Coordinates of C-alpha atoms in Angstrom, one line a residue:
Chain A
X1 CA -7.8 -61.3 -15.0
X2 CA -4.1 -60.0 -14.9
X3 CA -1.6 -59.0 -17.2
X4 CA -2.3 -56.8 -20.3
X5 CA -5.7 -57.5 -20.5
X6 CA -6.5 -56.5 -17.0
X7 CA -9.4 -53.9 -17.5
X8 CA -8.3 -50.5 -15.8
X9 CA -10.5 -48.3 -13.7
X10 CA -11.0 -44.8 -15.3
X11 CA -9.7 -43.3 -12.0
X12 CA -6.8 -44.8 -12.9
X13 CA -6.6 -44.5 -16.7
X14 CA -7.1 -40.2 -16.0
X15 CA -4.1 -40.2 -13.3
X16 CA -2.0 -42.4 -15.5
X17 CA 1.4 -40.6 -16.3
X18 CA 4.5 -41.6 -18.4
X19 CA 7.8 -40.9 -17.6
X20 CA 9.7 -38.9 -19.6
X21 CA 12.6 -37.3 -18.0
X22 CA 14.7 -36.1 -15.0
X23 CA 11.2 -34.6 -12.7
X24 CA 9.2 -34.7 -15.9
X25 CA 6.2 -36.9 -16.7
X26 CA 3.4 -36.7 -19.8
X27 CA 0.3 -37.4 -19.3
X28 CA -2.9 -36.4 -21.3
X29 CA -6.7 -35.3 -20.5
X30 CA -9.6 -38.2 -20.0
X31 CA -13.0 -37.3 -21.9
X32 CA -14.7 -39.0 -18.7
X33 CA -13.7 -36.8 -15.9
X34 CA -14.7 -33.5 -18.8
X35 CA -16.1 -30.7 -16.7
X36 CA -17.7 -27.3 -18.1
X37 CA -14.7 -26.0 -19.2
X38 CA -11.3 -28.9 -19.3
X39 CA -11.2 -31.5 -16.8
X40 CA -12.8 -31.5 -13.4
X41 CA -10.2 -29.6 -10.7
X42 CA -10.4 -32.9 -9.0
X43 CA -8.5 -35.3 -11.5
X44 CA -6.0 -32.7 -12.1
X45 CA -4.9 -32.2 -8.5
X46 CA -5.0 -36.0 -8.2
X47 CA -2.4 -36.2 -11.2
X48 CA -0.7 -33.4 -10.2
X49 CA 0.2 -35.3 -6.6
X50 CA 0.7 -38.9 -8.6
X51 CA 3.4 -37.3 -10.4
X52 CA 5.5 -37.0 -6.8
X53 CA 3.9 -40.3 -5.8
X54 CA 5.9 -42.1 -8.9
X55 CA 8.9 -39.8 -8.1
X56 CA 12.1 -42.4 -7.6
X57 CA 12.8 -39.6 -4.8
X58 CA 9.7 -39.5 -3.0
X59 CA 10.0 -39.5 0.9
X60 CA 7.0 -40.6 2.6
X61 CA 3.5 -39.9 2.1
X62 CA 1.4 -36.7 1.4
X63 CA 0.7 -34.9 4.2
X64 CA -0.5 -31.2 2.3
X65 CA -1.1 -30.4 -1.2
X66 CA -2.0 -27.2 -2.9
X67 CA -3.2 -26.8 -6.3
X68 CA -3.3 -23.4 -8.2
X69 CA -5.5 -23.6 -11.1
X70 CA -3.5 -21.0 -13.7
X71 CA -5.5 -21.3 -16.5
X72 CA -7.5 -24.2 -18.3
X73 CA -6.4 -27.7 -19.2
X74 CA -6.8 -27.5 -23.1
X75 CA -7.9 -31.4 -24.4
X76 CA -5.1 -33.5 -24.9
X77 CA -1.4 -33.5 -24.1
X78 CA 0.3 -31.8 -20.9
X79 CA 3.7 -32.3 -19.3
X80 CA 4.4 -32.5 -15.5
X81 CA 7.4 -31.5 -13.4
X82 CA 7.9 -32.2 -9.9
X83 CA 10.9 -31.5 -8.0
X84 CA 11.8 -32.1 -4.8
X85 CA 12.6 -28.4 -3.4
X86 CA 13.9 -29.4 -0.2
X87 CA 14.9 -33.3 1.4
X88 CA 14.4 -33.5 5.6
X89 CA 15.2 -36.3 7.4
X90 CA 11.1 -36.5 8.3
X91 CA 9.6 -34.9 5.5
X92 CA 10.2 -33.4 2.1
X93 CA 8.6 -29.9 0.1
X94 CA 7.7 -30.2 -3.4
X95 CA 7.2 -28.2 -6.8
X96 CA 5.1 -29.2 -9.3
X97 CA 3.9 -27.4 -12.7
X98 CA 1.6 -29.1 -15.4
X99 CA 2.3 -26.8 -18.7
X100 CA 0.9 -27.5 -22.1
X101 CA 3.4 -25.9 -24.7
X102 CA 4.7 -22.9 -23.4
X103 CA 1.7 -21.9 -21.2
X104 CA 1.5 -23.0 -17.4
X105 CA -2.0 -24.1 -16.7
X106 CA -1.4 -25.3 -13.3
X107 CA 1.2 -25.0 -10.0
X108 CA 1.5 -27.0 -6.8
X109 CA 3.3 -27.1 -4.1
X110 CA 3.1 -30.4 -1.6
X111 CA 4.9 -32.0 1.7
X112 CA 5.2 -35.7 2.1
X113 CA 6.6 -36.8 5.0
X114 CA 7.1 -40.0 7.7
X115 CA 4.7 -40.4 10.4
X116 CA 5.0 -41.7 14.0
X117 CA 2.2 -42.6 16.6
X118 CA 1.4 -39.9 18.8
X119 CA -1.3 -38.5 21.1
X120 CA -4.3 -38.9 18.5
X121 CA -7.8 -37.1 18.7
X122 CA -10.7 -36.2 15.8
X123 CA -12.1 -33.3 17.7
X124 CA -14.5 -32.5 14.8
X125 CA -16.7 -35.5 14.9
X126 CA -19.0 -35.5 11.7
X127 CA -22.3 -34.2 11.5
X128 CA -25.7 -36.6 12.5
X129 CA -26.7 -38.5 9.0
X130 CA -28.9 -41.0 7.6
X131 CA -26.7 -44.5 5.8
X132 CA -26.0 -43.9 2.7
X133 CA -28.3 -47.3 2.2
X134 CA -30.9 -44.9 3.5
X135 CA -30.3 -42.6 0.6
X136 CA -31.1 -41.9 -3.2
X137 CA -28.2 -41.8 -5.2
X138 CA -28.4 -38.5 -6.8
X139 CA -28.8 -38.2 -10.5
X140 CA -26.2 -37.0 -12.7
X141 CA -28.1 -34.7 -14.6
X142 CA -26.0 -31.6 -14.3
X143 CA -24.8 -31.1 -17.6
X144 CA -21.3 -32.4 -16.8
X145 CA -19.3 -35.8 -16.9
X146 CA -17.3 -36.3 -14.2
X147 CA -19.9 -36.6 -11.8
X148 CA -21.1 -39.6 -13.7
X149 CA -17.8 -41.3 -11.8
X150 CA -19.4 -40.6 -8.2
X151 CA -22.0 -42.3 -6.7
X152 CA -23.1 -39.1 -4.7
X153 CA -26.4 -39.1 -1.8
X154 CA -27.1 -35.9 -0.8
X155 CA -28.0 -35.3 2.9
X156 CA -28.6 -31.4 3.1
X157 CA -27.9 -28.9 0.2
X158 CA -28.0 -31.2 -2.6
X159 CA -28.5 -30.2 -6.4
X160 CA -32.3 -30.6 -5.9
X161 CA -31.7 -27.0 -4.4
X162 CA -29.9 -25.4 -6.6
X163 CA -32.3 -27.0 -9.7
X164 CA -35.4 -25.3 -7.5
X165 CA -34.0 -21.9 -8.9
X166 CA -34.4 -20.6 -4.9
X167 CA -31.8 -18.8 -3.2
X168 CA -30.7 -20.8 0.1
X169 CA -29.9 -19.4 3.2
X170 CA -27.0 -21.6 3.8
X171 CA -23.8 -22.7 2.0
X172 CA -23.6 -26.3 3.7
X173 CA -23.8 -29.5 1.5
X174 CA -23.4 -32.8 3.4
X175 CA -23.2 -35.8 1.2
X176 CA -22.0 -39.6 1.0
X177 CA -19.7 -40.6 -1.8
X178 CA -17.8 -43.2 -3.3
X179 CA -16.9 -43.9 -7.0
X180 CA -19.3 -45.4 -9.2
X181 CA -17.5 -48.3 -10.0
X182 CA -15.8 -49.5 -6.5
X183 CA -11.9 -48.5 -6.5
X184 CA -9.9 -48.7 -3.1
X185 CA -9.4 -45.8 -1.3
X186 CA -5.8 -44.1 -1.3
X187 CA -4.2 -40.6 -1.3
X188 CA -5.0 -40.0 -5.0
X189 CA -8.6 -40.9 -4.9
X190 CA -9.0 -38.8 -1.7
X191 CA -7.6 -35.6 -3.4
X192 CA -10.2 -35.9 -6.2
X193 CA -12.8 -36.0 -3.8
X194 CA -12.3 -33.1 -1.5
X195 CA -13.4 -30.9 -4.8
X196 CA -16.4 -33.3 -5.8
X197 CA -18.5 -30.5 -4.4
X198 CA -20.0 -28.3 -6.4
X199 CA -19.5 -24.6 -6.1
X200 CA -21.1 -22.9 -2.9
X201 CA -22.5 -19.7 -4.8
X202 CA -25.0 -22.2 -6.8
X203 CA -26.6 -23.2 -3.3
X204 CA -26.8 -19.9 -2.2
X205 CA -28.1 -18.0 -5.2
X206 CA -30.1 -20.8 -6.3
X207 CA -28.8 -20.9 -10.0
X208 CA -25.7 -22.3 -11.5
X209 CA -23.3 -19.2 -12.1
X210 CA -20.0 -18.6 -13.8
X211 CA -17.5 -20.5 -11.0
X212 CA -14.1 -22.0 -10.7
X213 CA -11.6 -23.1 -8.3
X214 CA -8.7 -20.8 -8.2
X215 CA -7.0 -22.8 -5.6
X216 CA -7.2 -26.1 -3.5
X217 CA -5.3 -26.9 -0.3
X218 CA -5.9 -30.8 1.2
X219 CA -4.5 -31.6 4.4
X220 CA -4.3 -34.9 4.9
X221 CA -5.1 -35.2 8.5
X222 CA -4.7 -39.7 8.3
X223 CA -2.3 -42.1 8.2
X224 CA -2.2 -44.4 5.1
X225 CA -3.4 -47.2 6.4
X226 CA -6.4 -45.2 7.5
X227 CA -7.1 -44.4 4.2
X228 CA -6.3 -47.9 2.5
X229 CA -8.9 -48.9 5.5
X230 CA -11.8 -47.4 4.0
X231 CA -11.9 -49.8 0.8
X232 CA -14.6 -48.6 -1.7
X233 CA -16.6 -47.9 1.0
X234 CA -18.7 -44.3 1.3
X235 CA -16.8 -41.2 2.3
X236 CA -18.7 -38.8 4.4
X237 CA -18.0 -34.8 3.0
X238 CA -19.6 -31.7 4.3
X239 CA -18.4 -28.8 3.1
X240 CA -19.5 -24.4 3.8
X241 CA -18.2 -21.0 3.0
X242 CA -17.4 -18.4 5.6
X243 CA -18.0 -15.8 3.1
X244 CA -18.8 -14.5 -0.6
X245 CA -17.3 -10.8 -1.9
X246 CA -16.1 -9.0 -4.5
X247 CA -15.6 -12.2 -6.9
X248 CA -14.4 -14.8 -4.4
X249 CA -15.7 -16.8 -1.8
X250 CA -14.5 -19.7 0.1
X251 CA -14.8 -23.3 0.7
X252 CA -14.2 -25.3 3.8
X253 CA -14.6 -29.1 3.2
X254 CA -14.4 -32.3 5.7
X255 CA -14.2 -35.7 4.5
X256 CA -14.6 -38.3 7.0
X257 CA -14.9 -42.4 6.9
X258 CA -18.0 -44.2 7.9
X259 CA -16.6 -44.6 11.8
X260 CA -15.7 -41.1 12.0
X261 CA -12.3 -41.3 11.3
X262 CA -11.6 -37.5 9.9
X263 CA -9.5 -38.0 6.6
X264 CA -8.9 -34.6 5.1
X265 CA -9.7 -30.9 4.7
X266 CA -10.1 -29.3 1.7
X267 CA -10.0 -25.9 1.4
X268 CA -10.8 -23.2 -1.6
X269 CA -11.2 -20.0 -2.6
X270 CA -13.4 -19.8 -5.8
X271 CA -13.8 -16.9 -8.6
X272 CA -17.6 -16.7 -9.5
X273 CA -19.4 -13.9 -10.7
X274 CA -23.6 -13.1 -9.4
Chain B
X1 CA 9.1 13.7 11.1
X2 CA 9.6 12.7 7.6
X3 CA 12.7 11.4 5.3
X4 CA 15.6 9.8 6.4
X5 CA 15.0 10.5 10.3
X6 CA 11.3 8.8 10.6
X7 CA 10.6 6.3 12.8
X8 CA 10.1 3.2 11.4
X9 CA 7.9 0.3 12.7
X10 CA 9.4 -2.9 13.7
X11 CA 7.2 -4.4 11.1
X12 CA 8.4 -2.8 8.3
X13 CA 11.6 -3.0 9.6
X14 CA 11.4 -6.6 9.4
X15 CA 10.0 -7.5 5.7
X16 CA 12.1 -4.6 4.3
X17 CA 13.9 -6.1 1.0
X18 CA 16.4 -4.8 -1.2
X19 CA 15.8 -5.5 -4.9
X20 CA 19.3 -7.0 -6.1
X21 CA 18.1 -8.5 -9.6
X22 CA 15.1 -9.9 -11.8
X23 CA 12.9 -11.5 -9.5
X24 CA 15.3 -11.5 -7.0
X25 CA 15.4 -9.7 -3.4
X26 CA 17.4 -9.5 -0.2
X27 CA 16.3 -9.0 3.3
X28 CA 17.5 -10.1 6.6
X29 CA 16.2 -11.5 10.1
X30 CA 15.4 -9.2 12.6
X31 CA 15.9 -9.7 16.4
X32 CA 12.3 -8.6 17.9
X33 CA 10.4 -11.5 16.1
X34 CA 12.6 -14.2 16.9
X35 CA 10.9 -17.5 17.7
X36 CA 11.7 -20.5 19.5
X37 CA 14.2 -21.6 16.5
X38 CA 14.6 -19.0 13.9
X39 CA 11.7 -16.0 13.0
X40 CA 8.1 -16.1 13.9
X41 CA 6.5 -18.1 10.7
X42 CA 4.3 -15.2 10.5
X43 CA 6.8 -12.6 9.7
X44 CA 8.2 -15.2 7.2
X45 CA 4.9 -15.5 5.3
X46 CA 4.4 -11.3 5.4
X47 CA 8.4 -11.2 4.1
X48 CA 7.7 -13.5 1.1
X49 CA 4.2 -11.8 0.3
X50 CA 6.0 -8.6 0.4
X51 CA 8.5 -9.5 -2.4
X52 CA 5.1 -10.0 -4.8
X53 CA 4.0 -6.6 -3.6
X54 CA 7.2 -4.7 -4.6
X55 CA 7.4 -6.8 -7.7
X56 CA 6.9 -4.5 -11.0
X57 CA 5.1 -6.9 -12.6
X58 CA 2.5 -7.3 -10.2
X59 CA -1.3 -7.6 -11.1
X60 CA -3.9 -7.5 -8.8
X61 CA -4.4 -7.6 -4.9
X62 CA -3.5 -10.8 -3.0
X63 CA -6.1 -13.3 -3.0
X64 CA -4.7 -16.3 -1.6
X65 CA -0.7 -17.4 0.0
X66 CA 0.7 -20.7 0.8
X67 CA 3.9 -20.3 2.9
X68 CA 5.5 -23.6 3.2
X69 CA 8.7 -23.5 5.8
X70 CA 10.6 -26.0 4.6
X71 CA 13.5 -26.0 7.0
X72 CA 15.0 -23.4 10.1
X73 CA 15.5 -19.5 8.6
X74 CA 19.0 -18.9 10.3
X75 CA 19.7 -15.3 11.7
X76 CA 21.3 -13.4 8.9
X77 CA 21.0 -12.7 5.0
X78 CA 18.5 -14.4 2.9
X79 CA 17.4 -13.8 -0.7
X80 CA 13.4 -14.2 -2.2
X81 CA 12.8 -15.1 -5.4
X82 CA 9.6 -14.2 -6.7
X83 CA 8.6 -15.0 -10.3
X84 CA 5.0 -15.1 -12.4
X85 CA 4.3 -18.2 -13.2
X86 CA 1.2 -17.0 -15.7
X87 CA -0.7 -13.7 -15.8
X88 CA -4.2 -13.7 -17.1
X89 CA -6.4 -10.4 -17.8
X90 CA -7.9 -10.7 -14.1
X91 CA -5.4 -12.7 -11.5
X92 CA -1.5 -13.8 -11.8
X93 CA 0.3 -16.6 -10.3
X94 CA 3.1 -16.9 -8.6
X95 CA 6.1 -18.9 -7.1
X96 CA 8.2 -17.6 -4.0
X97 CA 11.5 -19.3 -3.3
X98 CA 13.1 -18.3 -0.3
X99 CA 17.0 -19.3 0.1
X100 CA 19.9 -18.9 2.2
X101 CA 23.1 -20.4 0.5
X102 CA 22.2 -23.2 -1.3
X103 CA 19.8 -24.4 0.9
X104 CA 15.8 -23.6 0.4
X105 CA 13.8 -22.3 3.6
X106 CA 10.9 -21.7 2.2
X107 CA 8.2 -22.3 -0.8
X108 CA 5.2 -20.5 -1.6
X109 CA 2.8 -20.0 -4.1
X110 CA 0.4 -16.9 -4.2
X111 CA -2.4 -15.3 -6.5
X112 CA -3.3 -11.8 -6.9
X113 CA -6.0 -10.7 -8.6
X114 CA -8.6 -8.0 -9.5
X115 CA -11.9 -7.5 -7.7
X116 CA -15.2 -6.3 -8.7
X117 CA -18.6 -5.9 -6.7
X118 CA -20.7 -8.8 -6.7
X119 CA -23.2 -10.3 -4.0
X120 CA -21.6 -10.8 -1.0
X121 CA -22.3 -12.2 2.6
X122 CA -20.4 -12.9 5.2
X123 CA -22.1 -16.5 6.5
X124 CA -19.9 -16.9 9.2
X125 CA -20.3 -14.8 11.9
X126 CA -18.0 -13.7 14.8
X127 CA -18.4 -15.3 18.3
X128 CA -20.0 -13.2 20.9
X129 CA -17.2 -11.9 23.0
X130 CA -16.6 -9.0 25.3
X131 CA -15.3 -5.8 23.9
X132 CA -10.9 -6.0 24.0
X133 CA -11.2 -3.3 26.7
X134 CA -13.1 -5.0 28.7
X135 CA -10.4 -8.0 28.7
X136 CA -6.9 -7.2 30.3
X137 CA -4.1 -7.3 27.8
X138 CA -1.7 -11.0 28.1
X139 CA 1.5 -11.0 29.5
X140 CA 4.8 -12.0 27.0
X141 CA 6.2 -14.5 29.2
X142 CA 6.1 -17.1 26.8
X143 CA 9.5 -17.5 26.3
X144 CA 9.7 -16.3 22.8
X145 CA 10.3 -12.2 21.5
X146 CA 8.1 -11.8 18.8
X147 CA 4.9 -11.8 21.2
X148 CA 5.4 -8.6 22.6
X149 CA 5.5 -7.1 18.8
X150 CA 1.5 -7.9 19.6
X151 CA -1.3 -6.7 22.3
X152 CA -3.2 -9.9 22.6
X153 CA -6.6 -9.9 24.4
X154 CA -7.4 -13.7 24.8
X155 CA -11.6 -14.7 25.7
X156 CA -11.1 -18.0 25.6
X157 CA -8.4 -20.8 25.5
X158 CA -5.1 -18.2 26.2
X159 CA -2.0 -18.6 27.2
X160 CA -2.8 -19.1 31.0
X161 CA -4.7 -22.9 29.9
X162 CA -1.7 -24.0 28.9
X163 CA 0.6 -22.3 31.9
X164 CA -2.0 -24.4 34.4
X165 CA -0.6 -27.4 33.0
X166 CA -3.9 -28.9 32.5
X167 CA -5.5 -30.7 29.7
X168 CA -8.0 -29.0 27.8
X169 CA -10.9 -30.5 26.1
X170 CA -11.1 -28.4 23.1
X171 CA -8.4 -26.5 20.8
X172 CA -10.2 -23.3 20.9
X173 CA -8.5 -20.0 21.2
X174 CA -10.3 -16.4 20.4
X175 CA -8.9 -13.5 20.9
X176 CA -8.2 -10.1 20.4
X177 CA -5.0 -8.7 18.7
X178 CA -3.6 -5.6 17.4
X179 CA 0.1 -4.4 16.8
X180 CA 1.3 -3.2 20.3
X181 CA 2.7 -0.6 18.8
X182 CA -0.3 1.2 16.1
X183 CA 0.1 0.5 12.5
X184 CA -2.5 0.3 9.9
X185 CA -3.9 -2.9 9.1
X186 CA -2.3 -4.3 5.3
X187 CA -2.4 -7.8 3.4
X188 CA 1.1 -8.2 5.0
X189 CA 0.0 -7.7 8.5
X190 CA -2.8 -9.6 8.4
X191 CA -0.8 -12.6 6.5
X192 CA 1.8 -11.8 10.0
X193 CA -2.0 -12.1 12.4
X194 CA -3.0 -15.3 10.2
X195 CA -0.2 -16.9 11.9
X196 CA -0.1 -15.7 15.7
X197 CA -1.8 -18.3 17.5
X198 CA 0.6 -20.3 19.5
X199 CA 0.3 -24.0 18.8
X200 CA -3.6 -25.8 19.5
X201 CA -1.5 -29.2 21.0
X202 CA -0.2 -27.2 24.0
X203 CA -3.6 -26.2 24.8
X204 CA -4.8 -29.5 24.4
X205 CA -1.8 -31.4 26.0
X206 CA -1.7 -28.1 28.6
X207 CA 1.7 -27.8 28.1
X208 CA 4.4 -26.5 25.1
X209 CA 5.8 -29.5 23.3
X210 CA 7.8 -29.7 19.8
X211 CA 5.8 -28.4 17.4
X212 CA 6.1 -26.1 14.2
X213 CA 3.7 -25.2 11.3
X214 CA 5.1 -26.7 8.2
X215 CA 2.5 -25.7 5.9
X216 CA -0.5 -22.2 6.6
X217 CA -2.5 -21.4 3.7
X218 CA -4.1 -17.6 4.1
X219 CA -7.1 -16.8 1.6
X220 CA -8.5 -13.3 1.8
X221 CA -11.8 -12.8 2.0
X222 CA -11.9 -8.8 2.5
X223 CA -10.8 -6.1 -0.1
X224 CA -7.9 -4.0 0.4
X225 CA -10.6 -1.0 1.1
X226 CA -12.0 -3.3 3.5
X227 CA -8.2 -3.8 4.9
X228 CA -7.6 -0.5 5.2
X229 CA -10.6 0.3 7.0
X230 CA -9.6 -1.2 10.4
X231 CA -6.4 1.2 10.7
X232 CA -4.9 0.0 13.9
X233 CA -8.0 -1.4 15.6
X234 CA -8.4 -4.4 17.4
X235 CA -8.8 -7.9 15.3
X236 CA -11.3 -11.0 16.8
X237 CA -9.4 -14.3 16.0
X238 CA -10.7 -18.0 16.4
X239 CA -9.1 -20.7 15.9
X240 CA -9.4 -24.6 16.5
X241 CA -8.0 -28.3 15.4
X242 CA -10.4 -30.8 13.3
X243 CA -7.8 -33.8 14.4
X244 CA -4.9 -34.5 16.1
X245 CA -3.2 -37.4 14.4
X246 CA 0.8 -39.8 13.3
X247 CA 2.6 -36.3 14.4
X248 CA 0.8 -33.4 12.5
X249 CA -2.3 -31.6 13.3
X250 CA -4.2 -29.0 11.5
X251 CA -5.4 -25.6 12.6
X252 CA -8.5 -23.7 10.9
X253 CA -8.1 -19.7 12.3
X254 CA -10.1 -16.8 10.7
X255 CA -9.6 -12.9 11.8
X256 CA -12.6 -10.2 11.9
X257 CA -12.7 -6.9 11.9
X258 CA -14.2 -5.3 15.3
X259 CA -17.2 -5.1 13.1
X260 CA -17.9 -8.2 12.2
X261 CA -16.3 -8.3 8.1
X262 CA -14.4 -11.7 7.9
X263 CA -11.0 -10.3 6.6
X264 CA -9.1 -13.7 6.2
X265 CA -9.0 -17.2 7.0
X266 CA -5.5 -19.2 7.9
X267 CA -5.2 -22.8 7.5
X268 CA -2.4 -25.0 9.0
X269 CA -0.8 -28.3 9.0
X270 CA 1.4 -28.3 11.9
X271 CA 4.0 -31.2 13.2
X272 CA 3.6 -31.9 16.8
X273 CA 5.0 -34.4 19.5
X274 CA 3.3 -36.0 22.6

């Protein structure tokens, strides 16, 4: 099918933004990609970097993002600007703000920039794991919808554990991933999924807790091709905090293609209370 | 001494600002942390944190800092910009512009925020390492001032790798490093110590080559009491590259306290040549 009747992949349908002005875009909330409280930190970083990917002035592709979550994403409406804060001849350093009325509810900053072939080397080669054929898909019971998008199988540190109501002596989850209904891979996609884990403190204290990203920084550590590469294919993610206190703890993620190719880091620091 | 006639440390000197209007502050270069092109990145990030710190509306204790250097800072004048994006009843948000003329240098986004006790671990343990005075203090001869503002102690992967001209088979550097001249450990001179690892490609190319950090993201992981605990002590830093990849290269660093507290983690995109 093409045309107007072409059926649209809810990926795409959440990202989807309408231009409305010099740097300005609308967009508005997708009741699929619903998390405990707004959307899932995932689609909003995603729509926060396709509002510079649809930029008339964008100069190459993303090569860091970072996404402050300010406050919720009410249901409904919001408005994006990006701005180009500074043009290179190699790379360029954007602002962007989603706001809903007067209230900013989040802020990014991100670099796009050309890349050249140089010396090349994945020093962090991913961890030992079954297939993902080898695997369950995990079930989606976890009281929240976006994670019905994800066709998630658990290697180590999976929800079974934090369901178990024991505390674990690790942070690590390792996992395969891919959307539930096959997409192909690109730099929007890939943002969503460096925050598809769920929130270290659960694993560790055995019980889901009061959590939330504050903020999310993804380096994008391959070249577009490499990414268009993958396809729909499974992602490999493994992710572990260095520490918890006082309210915060980190997150340090990996996401790497079925070869090995490393993709992207994604790194947090979350709020959650014990 | 005290008043007008006390010393000051070169550190303050350098991220000393001059309030000059709403949101708005002036500082200027300073000589002893020059760099290969324009100031060490590290005292850039400290100078921009600073402007939150001595801002009247600030709320809360830095939790997180992403210092993007968007183009050279030339020697001279150059003014900050520091506004709140949103304050909420335990963090605030913020953007950091820093200019010179017209032309933006560099963007950064922050959050500061409250703390209170909760469980807390540190999962991530320092490496096993002899004691700093057990290791002889490095020599400055790297061709760039700003290193002898430092008393590094390198374990592994220092300065001397790269000087053999050999390639190296990992990106690993730990060491030790304290102000060379003593000064009590803040969030601004641990932002400055998030950034003083020289570059992982010369170790791994064994040998300096074009390179410059275009993005670091800091997220603290200590409280300020925690901070201000180490005085001028000694600090064990790590740091190593996931992938090496189309010009750019990231760089995952995190700083402990002598006795083990994880006080910070730094996270870098840098551009590189071969």
């Amino acid at each position: 099918m093409t045309g107007q009747d072409a059926p649209t992949h809810v990926f795409d349908e959440a990202v989807a933004l309408e231009p409305i002005g010099e740097n300005l875009f609308r967009g508005r909330t997708h009741a699929a990609w619903a998390n405990m409280v707004g959307p899932f930190g995932g689609i909003t970083a995603a729509t926060m970097l396709g509002a510079i990917l649809q930029h008339p002035e964008k100069h190459g592709d993303p090569l860091a993002l970072t996404l402050n979550y300010a406050g919720p994403v009410a249901e409904g409406e919001f408005e994006i600007e990006a701005r180009p804060a500074r043009t290179n001849r190699s790379n360029q350093h954007w602002w962007v703000e989603m706001r809903q009325g007067d209230e900013v509810v989040t802020t990014a900053t991100a670099i796009t920039g050309l890349r050249r072939e140089t010396w090349s080397e994945t020093e962090t080669a991913p961890p030992a794991v079954p297939a993902p054929e080898e695997l369950t898909a995990a079930t989606s019971d976890r009281g929240v919808r976006w994670v019905d998008n994800y066709d998630m199988r658990f290697v180590t540190g999976g929800w079974d554990d934090v369901a178990s109501g024991e505390e674990q002596p690790e942070s690590t989850t390792t996992m395969w991933i891919r959307d539930a209904q096959p997409r192909g891979l690109d730099h929007l996609a890939l943002t969503s999924l460096c925050d598809s884990f769920f929130p270290r403190s659960f694993l560790r204290l055995g019980r889901p807790v009061p959590a939330g990203t504050v903020t999310l920084t993804i380096h994008f550590l391959a070249t577009a091709d490499e990414i268009a590469a993958q396809g729909a294919d499974f992602l490999l993610g493994s992710v572990h905090s260095h520490r918890f206190h006082g309210n915060y703890h980190d997150e340090a993620a990996r996401l790497w293609s079925r070869d090995g190719t490393l993709l992207a880091t994604g790194t947090q620091l979350m709020y959650f209370k014990s």
